[in-house]
XYZ file of C-alpha atoms in Angstrom:
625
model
C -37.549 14.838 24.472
C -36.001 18.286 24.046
C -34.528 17.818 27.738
C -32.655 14.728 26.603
C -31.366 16.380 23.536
C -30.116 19.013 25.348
C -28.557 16.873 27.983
C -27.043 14.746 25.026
C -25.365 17.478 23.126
C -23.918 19.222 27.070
C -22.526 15.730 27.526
C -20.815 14.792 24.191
C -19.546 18.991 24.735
C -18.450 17.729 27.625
C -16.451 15.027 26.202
C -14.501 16.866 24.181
C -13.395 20.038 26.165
C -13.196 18.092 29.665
C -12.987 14.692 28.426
C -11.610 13.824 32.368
C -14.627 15.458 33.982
C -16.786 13.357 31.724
C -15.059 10.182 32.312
C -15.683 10.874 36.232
C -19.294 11.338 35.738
C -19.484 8.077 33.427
C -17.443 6.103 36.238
C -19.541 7.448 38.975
C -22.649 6.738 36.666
C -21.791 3.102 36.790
C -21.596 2.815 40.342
C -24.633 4.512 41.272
C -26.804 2.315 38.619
C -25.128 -0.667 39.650
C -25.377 0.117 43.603
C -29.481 0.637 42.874
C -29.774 -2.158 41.125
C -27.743 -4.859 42.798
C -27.304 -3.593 46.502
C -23.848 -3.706 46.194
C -21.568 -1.395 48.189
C -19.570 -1.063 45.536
C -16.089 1.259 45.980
C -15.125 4.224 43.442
C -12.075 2.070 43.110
C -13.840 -1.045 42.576
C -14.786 -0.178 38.559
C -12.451 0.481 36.316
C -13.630 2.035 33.227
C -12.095 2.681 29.616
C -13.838 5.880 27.880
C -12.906 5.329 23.945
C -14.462 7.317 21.024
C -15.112 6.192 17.459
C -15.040 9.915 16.141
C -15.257 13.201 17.028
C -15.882 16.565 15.140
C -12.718 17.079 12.842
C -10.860 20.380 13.149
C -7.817 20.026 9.709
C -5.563 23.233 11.470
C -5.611 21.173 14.290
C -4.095 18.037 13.110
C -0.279 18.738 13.482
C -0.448 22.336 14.445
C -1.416 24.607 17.695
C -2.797 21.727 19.791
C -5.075 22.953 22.457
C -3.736 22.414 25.965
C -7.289 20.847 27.240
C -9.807 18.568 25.554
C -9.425 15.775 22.530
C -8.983 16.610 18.680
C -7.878 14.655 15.906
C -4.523 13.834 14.727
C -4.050 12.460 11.136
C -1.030 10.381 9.952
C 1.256 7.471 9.070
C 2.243 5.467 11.466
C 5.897 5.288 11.067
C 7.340 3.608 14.219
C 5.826 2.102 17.365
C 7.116 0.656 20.566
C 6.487 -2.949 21.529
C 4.354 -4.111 24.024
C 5.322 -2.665 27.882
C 3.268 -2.194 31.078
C 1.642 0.546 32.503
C 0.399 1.177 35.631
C -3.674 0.579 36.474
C -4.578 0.657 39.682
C -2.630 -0.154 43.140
C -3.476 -0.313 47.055
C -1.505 1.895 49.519
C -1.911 1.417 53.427
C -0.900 3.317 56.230
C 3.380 2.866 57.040
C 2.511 2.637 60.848
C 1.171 -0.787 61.484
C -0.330 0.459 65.059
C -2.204 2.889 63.495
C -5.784 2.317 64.121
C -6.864 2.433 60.661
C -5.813 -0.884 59.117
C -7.926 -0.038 56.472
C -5.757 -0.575 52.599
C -7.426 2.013 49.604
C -6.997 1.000 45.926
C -6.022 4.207 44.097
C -5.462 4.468 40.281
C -3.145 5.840 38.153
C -5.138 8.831 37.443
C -5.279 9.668 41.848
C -2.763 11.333 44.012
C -1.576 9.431 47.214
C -2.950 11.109 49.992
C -1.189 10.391 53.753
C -3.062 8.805 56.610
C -6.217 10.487 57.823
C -5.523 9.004 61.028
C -1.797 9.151 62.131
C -0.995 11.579 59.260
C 1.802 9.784 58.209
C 2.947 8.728 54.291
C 1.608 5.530 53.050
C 2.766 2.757 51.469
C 2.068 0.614 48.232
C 1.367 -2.833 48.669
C 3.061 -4.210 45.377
C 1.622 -7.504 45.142
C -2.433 -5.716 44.714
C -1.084 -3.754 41.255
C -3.398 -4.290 38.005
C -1.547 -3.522 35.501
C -2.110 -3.046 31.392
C -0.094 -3.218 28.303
C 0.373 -0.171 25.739
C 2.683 0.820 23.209
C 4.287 3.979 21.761
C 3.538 5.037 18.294
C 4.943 7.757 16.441
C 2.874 9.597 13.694
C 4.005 11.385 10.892
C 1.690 13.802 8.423
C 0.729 12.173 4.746
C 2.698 15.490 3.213
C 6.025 13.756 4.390
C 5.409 11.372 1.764
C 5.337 13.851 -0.918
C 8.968 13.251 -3.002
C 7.684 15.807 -5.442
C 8.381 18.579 -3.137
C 11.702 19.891 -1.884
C 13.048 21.145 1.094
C 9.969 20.124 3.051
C 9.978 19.808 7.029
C 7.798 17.495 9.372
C 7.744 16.794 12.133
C 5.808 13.695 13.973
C 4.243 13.530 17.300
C 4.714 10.444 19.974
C 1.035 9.267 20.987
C 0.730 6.370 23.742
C -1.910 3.903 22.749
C -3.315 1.545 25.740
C -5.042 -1.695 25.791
C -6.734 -2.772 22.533
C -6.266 0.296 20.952
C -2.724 -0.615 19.199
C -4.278 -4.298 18.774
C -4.856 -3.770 14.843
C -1.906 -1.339 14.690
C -0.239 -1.804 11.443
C 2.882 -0.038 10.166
C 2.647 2.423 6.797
C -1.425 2.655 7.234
C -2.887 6.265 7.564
C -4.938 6.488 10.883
C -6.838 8.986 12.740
C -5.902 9.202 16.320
C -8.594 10.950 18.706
C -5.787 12.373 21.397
C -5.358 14.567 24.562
C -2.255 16.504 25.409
C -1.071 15.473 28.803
C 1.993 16.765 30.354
C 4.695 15.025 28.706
C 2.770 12.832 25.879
C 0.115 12.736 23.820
C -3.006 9.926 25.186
C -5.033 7.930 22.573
C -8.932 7.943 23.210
C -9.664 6.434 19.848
C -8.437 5.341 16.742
C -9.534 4.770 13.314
C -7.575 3.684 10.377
C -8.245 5.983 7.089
C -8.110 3.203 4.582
C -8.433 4.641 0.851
C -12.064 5.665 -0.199
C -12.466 2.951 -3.138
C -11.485 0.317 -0.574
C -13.780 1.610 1.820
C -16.486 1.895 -0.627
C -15.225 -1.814 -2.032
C -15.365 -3.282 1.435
C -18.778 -1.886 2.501
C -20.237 -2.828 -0.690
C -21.035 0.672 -1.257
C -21.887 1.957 -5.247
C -19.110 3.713 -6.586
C -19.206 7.765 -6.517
C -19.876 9.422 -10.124
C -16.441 9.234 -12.191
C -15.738 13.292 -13.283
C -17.362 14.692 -16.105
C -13.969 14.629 -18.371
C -13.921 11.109 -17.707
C -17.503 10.501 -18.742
C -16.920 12.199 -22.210
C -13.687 10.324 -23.073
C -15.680 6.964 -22.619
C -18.172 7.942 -24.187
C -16.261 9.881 -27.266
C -14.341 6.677 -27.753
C -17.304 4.415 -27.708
C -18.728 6.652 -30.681
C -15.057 5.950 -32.567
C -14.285 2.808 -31.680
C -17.486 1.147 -31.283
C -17.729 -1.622 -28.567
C -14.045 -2.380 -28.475
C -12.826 -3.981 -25.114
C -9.421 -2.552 -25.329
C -9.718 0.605 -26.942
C -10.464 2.741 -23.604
C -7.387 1.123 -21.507
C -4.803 1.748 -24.689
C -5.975 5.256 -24.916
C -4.903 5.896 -20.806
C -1.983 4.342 -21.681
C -1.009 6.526 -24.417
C -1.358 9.380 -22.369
C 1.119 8.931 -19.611
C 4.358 10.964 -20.089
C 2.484 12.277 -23.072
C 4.571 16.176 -22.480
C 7.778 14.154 -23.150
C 7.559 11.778 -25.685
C 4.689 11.303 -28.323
C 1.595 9.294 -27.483
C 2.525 5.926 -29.597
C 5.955 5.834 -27.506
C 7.015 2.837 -24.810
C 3.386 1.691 -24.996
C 3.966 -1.494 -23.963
C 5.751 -0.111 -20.234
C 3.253 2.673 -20.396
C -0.195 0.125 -20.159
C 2.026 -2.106 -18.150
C 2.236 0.786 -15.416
C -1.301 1.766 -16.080
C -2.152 -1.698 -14.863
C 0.304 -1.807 -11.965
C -1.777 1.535 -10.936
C -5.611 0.271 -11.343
C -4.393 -2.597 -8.081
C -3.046 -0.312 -6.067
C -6.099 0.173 -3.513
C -7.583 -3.486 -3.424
C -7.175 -5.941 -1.008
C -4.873 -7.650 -3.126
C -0.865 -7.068 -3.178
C -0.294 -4.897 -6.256
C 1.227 -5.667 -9.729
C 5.117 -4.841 -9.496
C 6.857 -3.229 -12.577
C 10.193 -4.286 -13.174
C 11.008 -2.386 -16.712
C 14.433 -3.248 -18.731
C 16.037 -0.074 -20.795
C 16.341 3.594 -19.559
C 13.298 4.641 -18.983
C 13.476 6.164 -15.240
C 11.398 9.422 -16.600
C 8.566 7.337 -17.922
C 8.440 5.466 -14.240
C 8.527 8.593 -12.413
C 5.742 10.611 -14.299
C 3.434 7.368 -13.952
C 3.834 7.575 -10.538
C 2.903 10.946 -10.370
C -0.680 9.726 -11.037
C -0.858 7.370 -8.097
C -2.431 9.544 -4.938
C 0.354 8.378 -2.906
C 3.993 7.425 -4.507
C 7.414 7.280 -2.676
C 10.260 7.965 -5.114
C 13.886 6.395 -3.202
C 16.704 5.735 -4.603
C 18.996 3.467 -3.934
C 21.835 5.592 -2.762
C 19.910 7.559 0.371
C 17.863 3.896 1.528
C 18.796 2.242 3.948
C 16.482 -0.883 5.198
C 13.774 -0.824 2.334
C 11.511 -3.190 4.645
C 12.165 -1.519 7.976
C 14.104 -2.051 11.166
C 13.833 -2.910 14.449
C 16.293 -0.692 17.257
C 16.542 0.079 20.776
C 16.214 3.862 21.761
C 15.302 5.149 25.618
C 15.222 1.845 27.233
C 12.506 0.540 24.307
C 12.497 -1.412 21.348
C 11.370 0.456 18.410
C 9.607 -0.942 14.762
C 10.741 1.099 12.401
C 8.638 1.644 9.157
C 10.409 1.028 5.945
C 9.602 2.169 2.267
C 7.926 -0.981 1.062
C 5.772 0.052 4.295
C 5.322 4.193 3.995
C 3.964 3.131 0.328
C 1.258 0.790 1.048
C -2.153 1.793 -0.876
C 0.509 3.480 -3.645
C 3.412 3.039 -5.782
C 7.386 2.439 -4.554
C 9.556 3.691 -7.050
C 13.292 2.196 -6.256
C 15.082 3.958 -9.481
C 17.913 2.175 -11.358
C 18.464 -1.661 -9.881
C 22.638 -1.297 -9.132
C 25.106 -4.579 -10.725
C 25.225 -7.196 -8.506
C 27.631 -9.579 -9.057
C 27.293 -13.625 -9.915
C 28.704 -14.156 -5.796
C 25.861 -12.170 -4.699
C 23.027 -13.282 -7.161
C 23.339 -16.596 -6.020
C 22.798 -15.147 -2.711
C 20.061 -13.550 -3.426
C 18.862 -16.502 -5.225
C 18.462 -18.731 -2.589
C 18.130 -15.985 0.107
C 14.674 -14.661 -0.569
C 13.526 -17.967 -0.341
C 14.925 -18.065 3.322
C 13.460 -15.004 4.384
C 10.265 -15.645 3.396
C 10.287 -18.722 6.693
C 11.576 -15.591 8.556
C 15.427 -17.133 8.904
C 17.683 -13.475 8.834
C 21.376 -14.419 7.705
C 24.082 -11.478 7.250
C 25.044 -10.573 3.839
C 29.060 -9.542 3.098
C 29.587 -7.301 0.702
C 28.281 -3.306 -0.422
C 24.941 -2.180 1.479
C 22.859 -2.090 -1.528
C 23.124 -5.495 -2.306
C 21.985 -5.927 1.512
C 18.561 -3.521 0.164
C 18.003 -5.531 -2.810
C 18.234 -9.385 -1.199
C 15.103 -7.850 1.250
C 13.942 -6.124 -1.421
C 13.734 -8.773 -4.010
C 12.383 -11.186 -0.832
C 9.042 -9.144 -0.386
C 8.480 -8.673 -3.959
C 8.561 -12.644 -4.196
C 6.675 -13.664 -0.776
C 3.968 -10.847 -0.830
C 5.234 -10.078 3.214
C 7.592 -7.519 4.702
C 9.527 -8.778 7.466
C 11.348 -6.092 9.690
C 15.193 -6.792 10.024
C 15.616 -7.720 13.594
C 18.983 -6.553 14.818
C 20.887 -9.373 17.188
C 20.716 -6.919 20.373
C 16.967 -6.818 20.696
C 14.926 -9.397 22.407
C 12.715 -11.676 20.762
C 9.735 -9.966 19.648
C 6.376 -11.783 18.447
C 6.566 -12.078 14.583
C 2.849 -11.114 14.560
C 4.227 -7.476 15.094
C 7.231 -8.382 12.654
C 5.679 -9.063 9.455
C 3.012 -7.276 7.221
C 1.061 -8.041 3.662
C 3.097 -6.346 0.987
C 0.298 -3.356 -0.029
C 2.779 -1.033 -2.638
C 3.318 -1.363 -6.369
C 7.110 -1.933 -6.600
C 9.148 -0.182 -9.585
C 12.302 -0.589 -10.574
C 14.220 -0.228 -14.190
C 17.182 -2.008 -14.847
C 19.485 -1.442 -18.140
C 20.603 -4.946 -18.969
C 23.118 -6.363 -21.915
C 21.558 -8.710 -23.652
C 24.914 -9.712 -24.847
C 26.080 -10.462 -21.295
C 25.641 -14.224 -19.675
C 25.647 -12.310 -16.030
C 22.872 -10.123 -17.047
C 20.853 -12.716 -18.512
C 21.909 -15.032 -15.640
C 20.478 -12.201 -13.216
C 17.507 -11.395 -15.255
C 16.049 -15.114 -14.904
C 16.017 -14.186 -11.307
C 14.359 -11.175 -12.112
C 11.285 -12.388 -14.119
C 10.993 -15.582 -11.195
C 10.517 -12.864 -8.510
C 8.593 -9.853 -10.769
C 7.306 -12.082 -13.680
C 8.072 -10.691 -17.104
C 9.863 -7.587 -17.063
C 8.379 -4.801 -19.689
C 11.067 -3.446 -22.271
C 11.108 0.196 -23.199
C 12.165 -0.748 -26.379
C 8.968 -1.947 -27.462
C 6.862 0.509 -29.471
C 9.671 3.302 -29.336
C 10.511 4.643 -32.580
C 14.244 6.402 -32.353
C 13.545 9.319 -35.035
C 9.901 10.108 -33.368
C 11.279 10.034 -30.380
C 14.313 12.341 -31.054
C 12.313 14.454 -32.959
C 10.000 15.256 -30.295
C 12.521 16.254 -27.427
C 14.088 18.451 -29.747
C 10.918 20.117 -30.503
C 9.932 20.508 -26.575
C 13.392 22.173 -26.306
C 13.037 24.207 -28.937
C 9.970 25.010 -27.676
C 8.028 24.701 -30.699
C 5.562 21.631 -28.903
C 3.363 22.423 -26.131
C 4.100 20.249 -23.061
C 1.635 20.781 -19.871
C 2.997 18.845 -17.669
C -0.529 18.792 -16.061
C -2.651 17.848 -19.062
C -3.807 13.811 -20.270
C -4.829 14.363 -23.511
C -3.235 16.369 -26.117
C -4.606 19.217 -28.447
C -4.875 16.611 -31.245
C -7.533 14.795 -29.517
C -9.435 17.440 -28.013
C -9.690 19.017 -31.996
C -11.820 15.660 -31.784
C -14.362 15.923 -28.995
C -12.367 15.075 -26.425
C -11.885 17.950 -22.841
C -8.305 18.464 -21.263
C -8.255 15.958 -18.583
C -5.918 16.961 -15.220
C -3.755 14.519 -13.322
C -5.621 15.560 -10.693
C -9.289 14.130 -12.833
C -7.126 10.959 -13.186
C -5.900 10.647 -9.733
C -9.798 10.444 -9.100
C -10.473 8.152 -12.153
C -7.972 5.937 -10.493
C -8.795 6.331 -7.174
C -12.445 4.674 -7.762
C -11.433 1.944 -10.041
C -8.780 0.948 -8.287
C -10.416 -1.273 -5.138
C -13.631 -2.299 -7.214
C -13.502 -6.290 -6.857
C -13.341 -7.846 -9.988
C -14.173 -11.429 -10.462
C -12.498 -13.723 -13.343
C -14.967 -15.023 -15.744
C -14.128 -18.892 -16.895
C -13.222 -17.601 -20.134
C -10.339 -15.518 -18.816
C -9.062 -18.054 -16.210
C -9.070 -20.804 -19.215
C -7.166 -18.705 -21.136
C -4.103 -17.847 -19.072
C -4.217 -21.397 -18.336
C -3.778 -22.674 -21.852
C -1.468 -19.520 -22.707
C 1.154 -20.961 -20.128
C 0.992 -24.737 -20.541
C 1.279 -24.133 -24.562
C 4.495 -21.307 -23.832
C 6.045 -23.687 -21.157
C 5.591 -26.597 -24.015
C 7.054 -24.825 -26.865
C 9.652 -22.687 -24.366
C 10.305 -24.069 -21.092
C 12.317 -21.393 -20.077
C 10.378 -18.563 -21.191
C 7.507 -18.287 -18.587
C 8.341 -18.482 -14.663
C 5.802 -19.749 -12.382
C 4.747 -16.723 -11.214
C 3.580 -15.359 -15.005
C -0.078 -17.079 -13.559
C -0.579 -14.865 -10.685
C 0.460 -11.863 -12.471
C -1.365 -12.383 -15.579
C -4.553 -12.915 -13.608
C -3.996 -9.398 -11.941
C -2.962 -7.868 -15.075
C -6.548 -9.285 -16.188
C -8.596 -8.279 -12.983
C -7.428 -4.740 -13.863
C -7.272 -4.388 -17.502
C -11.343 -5.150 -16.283
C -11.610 -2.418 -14.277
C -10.211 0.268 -16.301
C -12.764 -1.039 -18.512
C -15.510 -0.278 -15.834
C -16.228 -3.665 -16.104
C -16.815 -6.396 -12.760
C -15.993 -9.473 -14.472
C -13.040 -10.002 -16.337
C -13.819 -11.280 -19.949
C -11.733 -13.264 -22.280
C -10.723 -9.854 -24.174
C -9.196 -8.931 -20.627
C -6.847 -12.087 -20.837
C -6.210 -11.363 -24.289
C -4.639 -7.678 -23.178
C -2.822 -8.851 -20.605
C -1.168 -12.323 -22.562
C -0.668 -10.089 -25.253
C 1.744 -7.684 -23.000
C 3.566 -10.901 -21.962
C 3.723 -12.465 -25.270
C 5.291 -9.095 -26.398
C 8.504 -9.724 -23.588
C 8.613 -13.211 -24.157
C 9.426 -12.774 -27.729
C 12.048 -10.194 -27.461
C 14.039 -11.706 -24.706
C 13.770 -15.905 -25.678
C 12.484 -15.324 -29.148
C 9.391 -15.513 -31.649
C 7.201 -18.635 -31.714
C 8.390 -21.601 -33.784
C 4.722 -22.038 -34.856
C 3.758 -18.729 -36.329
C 4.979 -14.879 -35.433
C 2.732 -13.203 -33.342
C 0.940 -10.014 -34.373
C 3.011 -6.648 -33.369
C 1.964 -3.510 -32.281
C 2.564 -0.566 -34.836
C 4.263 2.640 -33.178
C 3.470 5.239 -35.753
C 0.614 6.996 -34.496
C 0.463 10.599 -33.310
C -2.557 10.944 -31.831
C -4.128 8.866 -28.431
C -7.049 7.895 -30.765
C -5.313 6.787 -33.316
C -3.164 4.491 -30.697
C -6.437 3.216 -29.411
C -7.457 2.221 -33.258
C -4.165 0.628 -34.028
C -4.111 -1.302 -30.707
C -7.648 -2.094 -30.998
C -7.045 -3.524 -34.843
C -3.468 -5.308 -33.393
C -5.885 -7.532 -30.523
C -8.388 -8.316 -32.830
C -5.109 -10.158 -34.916
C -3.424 -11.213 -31.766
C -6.591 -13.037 -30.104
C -7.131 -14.949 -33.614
C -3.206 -16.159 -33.532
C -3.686 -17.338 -30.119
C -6.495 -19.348 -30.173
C -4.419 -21.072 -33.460
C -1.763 -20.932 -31.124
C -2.929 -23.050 -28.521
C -4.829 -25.586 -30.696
C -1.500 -26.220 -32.457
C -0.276 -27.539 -29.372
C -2.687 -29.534 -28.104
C -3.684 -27.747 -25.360
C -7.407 -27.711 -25.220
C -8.060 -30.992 -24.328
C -5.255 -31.524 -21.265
C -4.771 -28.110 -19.779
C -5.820 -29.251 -16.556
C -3.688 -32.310 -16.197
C -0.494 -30.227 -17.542
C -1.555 -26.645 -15.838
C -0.982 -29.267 -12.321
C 2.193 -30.892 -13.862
C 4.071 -27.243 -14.339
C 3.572 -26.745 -10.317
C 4.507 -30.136 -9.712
């Protein structure tokens, strides 16, 4: 036994620092097994065999630096471009130029072989053209995750061109991390494996796996805020909330975009497409700092994009699929910055051209480029699918290899005049493609608010920019929590599969046949959808699997909240509204927790007053009729 393990660990040595030598020995393997076994005379040239490797020991200052000359390592990156489909070379037969030469004999020699001349007349041989087996690969270019990082500056990467052969660029997909097993020919790099490196929590999610322990600050804040607030289902999820952009403006401020976000964040990892923020009012600084928390965010603004969905050019005799933003995000957040005017000409455009694009039909656009980046833009948003822009010149090209799921949490803020028919006009577009935008209005207090920036330039408030939870609570039990802690807190919780109890589905059901009865216009058809992932992860910030009626309540309540201040408060009865004058995260969670309690007994009210209980079925069918 000692013999075999010894011959084992040789070989798979072998494998990696002569990976050619060991596919030889494999090949000749074959043909001696299959010659003993079968009394075959079987040829070297006769099998044709495909060495590929699952994984291999991982060397990280390998990866994009000092590659050895011989042998495979690993190479770990984004896939930003790749080449469609071309042949390569397998196998051929050559025979002898002279036809009198006595040796009529034709030799199949593969790519790997030199030609060698006649043995008999000496002379050069030729290929026989119609004998070649041939195969299909592809190029792919891969970039390191650090290009990704838009919080540093003046950064430099550089990618590396890999050729992938046969089914090994089958499952290929644009944006997606991979690790490529590789050997350094003369003038490429050659694929011998490849793996994609799908986030951990999905991983975990997908193999059924139980989730790793959360981090010990983590631990205590549940379970410090299950000693205050008893068995509250919201009181955990507010509290998060309250503490994003918390060294900028005080805890109680733009909680409604700040939970929104925090929400956007928990889907960011599942096999579903993620919740999309589109948030009215200036509040760019809030976006950015919530994206911080997301272990991978793209920040682009509009004026340095160019195709936010991605391209396809010619370059060296190739077609090329180039990776756009809504691509280089996928597992993360996209933040887009400030959505630029468009004007009435071009929102009717856009109106009626995302709905094109999502049957693949590409139609030019006159006009300023960023209107061009906002019609795709607004299309993958809507369809849940990023379709490449195809450029007339290049062939036609399998749409398999043209279009992707939509896997990034879009942001964008937009300042719109209430005042103004065109931005009204434009925002009904808006909420039909995002659903209902979050206002940074809501729970902002103008003398808190003030107050506190000038204290943080005065310098008279402490402002980590690396801390969750502020000195108030942690005079209260509570530890400092990192962004990095809650880049792991989300990074678990994110891709845990949560399923919708009756309750909850029943709920958002009878929420938006009652709003659509009393307000037709106020709730597009897409609030459903969105409220049902808004529910799914209030749930699993909650550490809970099954989302409970108290989820629904959170996330209806965020909608009501919109709904009110854009078409106006309820003809029945007002709806209960969040107070904004706490200073501490705890208190927040208290005020919030006191605000659902009120909120879940007006809704239920709500709902009976318009008759919804009974037909919800029959009129949830009519609204998609």
């Amino acid at each position: 036994m000692d013999k075999y393990i010894c011959f084992a660990d040789n070989f798979a040595e072998m494998i990696i620092n002569e990976p050619e030598e060991a596919h030889g020995l494999l090949h000749l393997l074959i043909i001696v097994c299959v010659k003993v076994l079968t009394d075959w005379d079987l040829e070297a040239n006769m099998v044709h065999l495909n060495l590929r490797l699952d994984t291999i020991p991982d060397v990280p200052q390998l990866r994009f630096c000092s590659f050895p000359s011989n042998g495979l390592f690993n190479v770990q990156g984004i896939l930003v471009s790749r080449s469609t489909p071309s042949k390569y070379l397998i196998s051929t037969v050559y025979e002898c130029s002279d036809k009198r030469c006595v040796s009529n004999r034709s030799e199949r020699v593969s790519d790997r072989q030199a030609v060698k001349k006649c043995d008999e007349c000496g002379k050069e041989k030729i290929e026989i053209s119609k004998a070649r087996i041939t195969g299909d690969h592809v190029l792919g270019m891969i970039m390191p995750i650090d290009f990704l990082n838009s919080w540093q500056t003046f950064t430099r990467c550089q990618g590396i061109i890999i050729d992938f052969k046969e089914e090994l660029f089958s499952e290929l997909e644009l944006g997606i991390q991979y690790n490529v097993i590789v050997k350094k020919e003369v003038h490429i790099f050659t694929s011998w494996g490849v793996k994609p490196m799908l986030p951990e929590s999905l991983v975990r999610a997908l193999k059924k796996y139980i989730p790793p322990p959360f981090p010990p600050s983590i631990v205590e804040v549940f379970s410090t805020m299950r000693e205050i607030c008893g068995s509250s289902p919201w009181a955990h999820v507010s509290f998060f909330a309250s503490q994003v952009s918390i060294g900028s403006y005080p805890v109680s401020s733009f909680m409604q975009l700040k939970t929104g976000l925090l929400l956007s964040l928990a889907s960011t990892q599942g096999r579903k497409c993620p919740i999309s923020v589109l948030a009215l009012g200036e509040c760019g600084f809030v976006l950015k700092n919530a994206a911080r928390l997301c272990p991978r965010a793209l920040v682009v603004t509009s004026a340095h994009w160019k195709a936010p969905n991605g391209l396809v050019s010619y370059e060296g005799k190739r077609e090329w699929l180039e990776a756009g933003p809504l691509l280089l995000a996928s597992y993360g957040v996209l933040y887009v910055g400030n959505m630029p005017k468009i004007g009435s000409t071009f929102l009717s455009q856009i109106t009626s051209g995302y709905s094109l694009l999502r049957h693949q039909f590409l139609f030019s656009l006159s006009g300023e480029r960023n209107h061009k980046v906002i019609k795709y833009l607004f299309a993958a948003v809507d369809s849940e699918l990023v379709t490449l822009q195809q450029k007339p010149a290049c062939s036609v090209i399998d749409p398999k290899i043209l279009t992707y799921p939509l896997k990034s949490a879009v942001w964008m803020h937009w300042k719109c005049n209430q005042f103004s028919w065109q931005d009204m006009h434009q925002l009904r577009t808006l909420i039909d493609i995002f659903g209902m935008p979050y206002l940074s209005e809501i729970g902002c207090d103008d003398i808190t608010i003030s107050s506190s920036i000038i204290n943080v330039a005065c310098g008279n408030s402490d402002c980590e920019d690396n801390r969750i939870i502020d000195e108030n609570d942690f005079r209260q039990g509570l530890t400092l929590i990192s962004k990095t802690i809650s880049n792991q807190f989300l990074g678990i919780i994110s891709a845990q599969e949560v399923e919708m109890s009756e309750a909850a589905s029943t709920l958002i059901k009878q929420y938006f046949v009652a709003s659509r009865r009393e307000r037709p216009d106020s709730l597009p058809i897409k609030a459903v959808k969105v409220l049902t992932a808004m529910c799914e992860a209030h749930a699993r910030l909650s550490l809970r699997n099954i989302a409970q009626y108290e989820d629904a309540v959170a996330a209806i309540f965020l909608y009501e909240e919109s709904v009110v201040a854009l078409f106006g408060k309820s003809v029945m009865s007002e709806a209960p509204r969040r107070q904004c004058n706490s200073t501490t995260s705890i208190d927040v969670a208290k005020e919030m927790d006191s605000t659902l309690n009120e909120f879940s007994v007006w809704l239920e009210a709500y709902i009976n007053a318009l008759n919804v209980q009974d037909s919800t079925q029959s009129n949830f069918r009519s609204e998609f009729l």
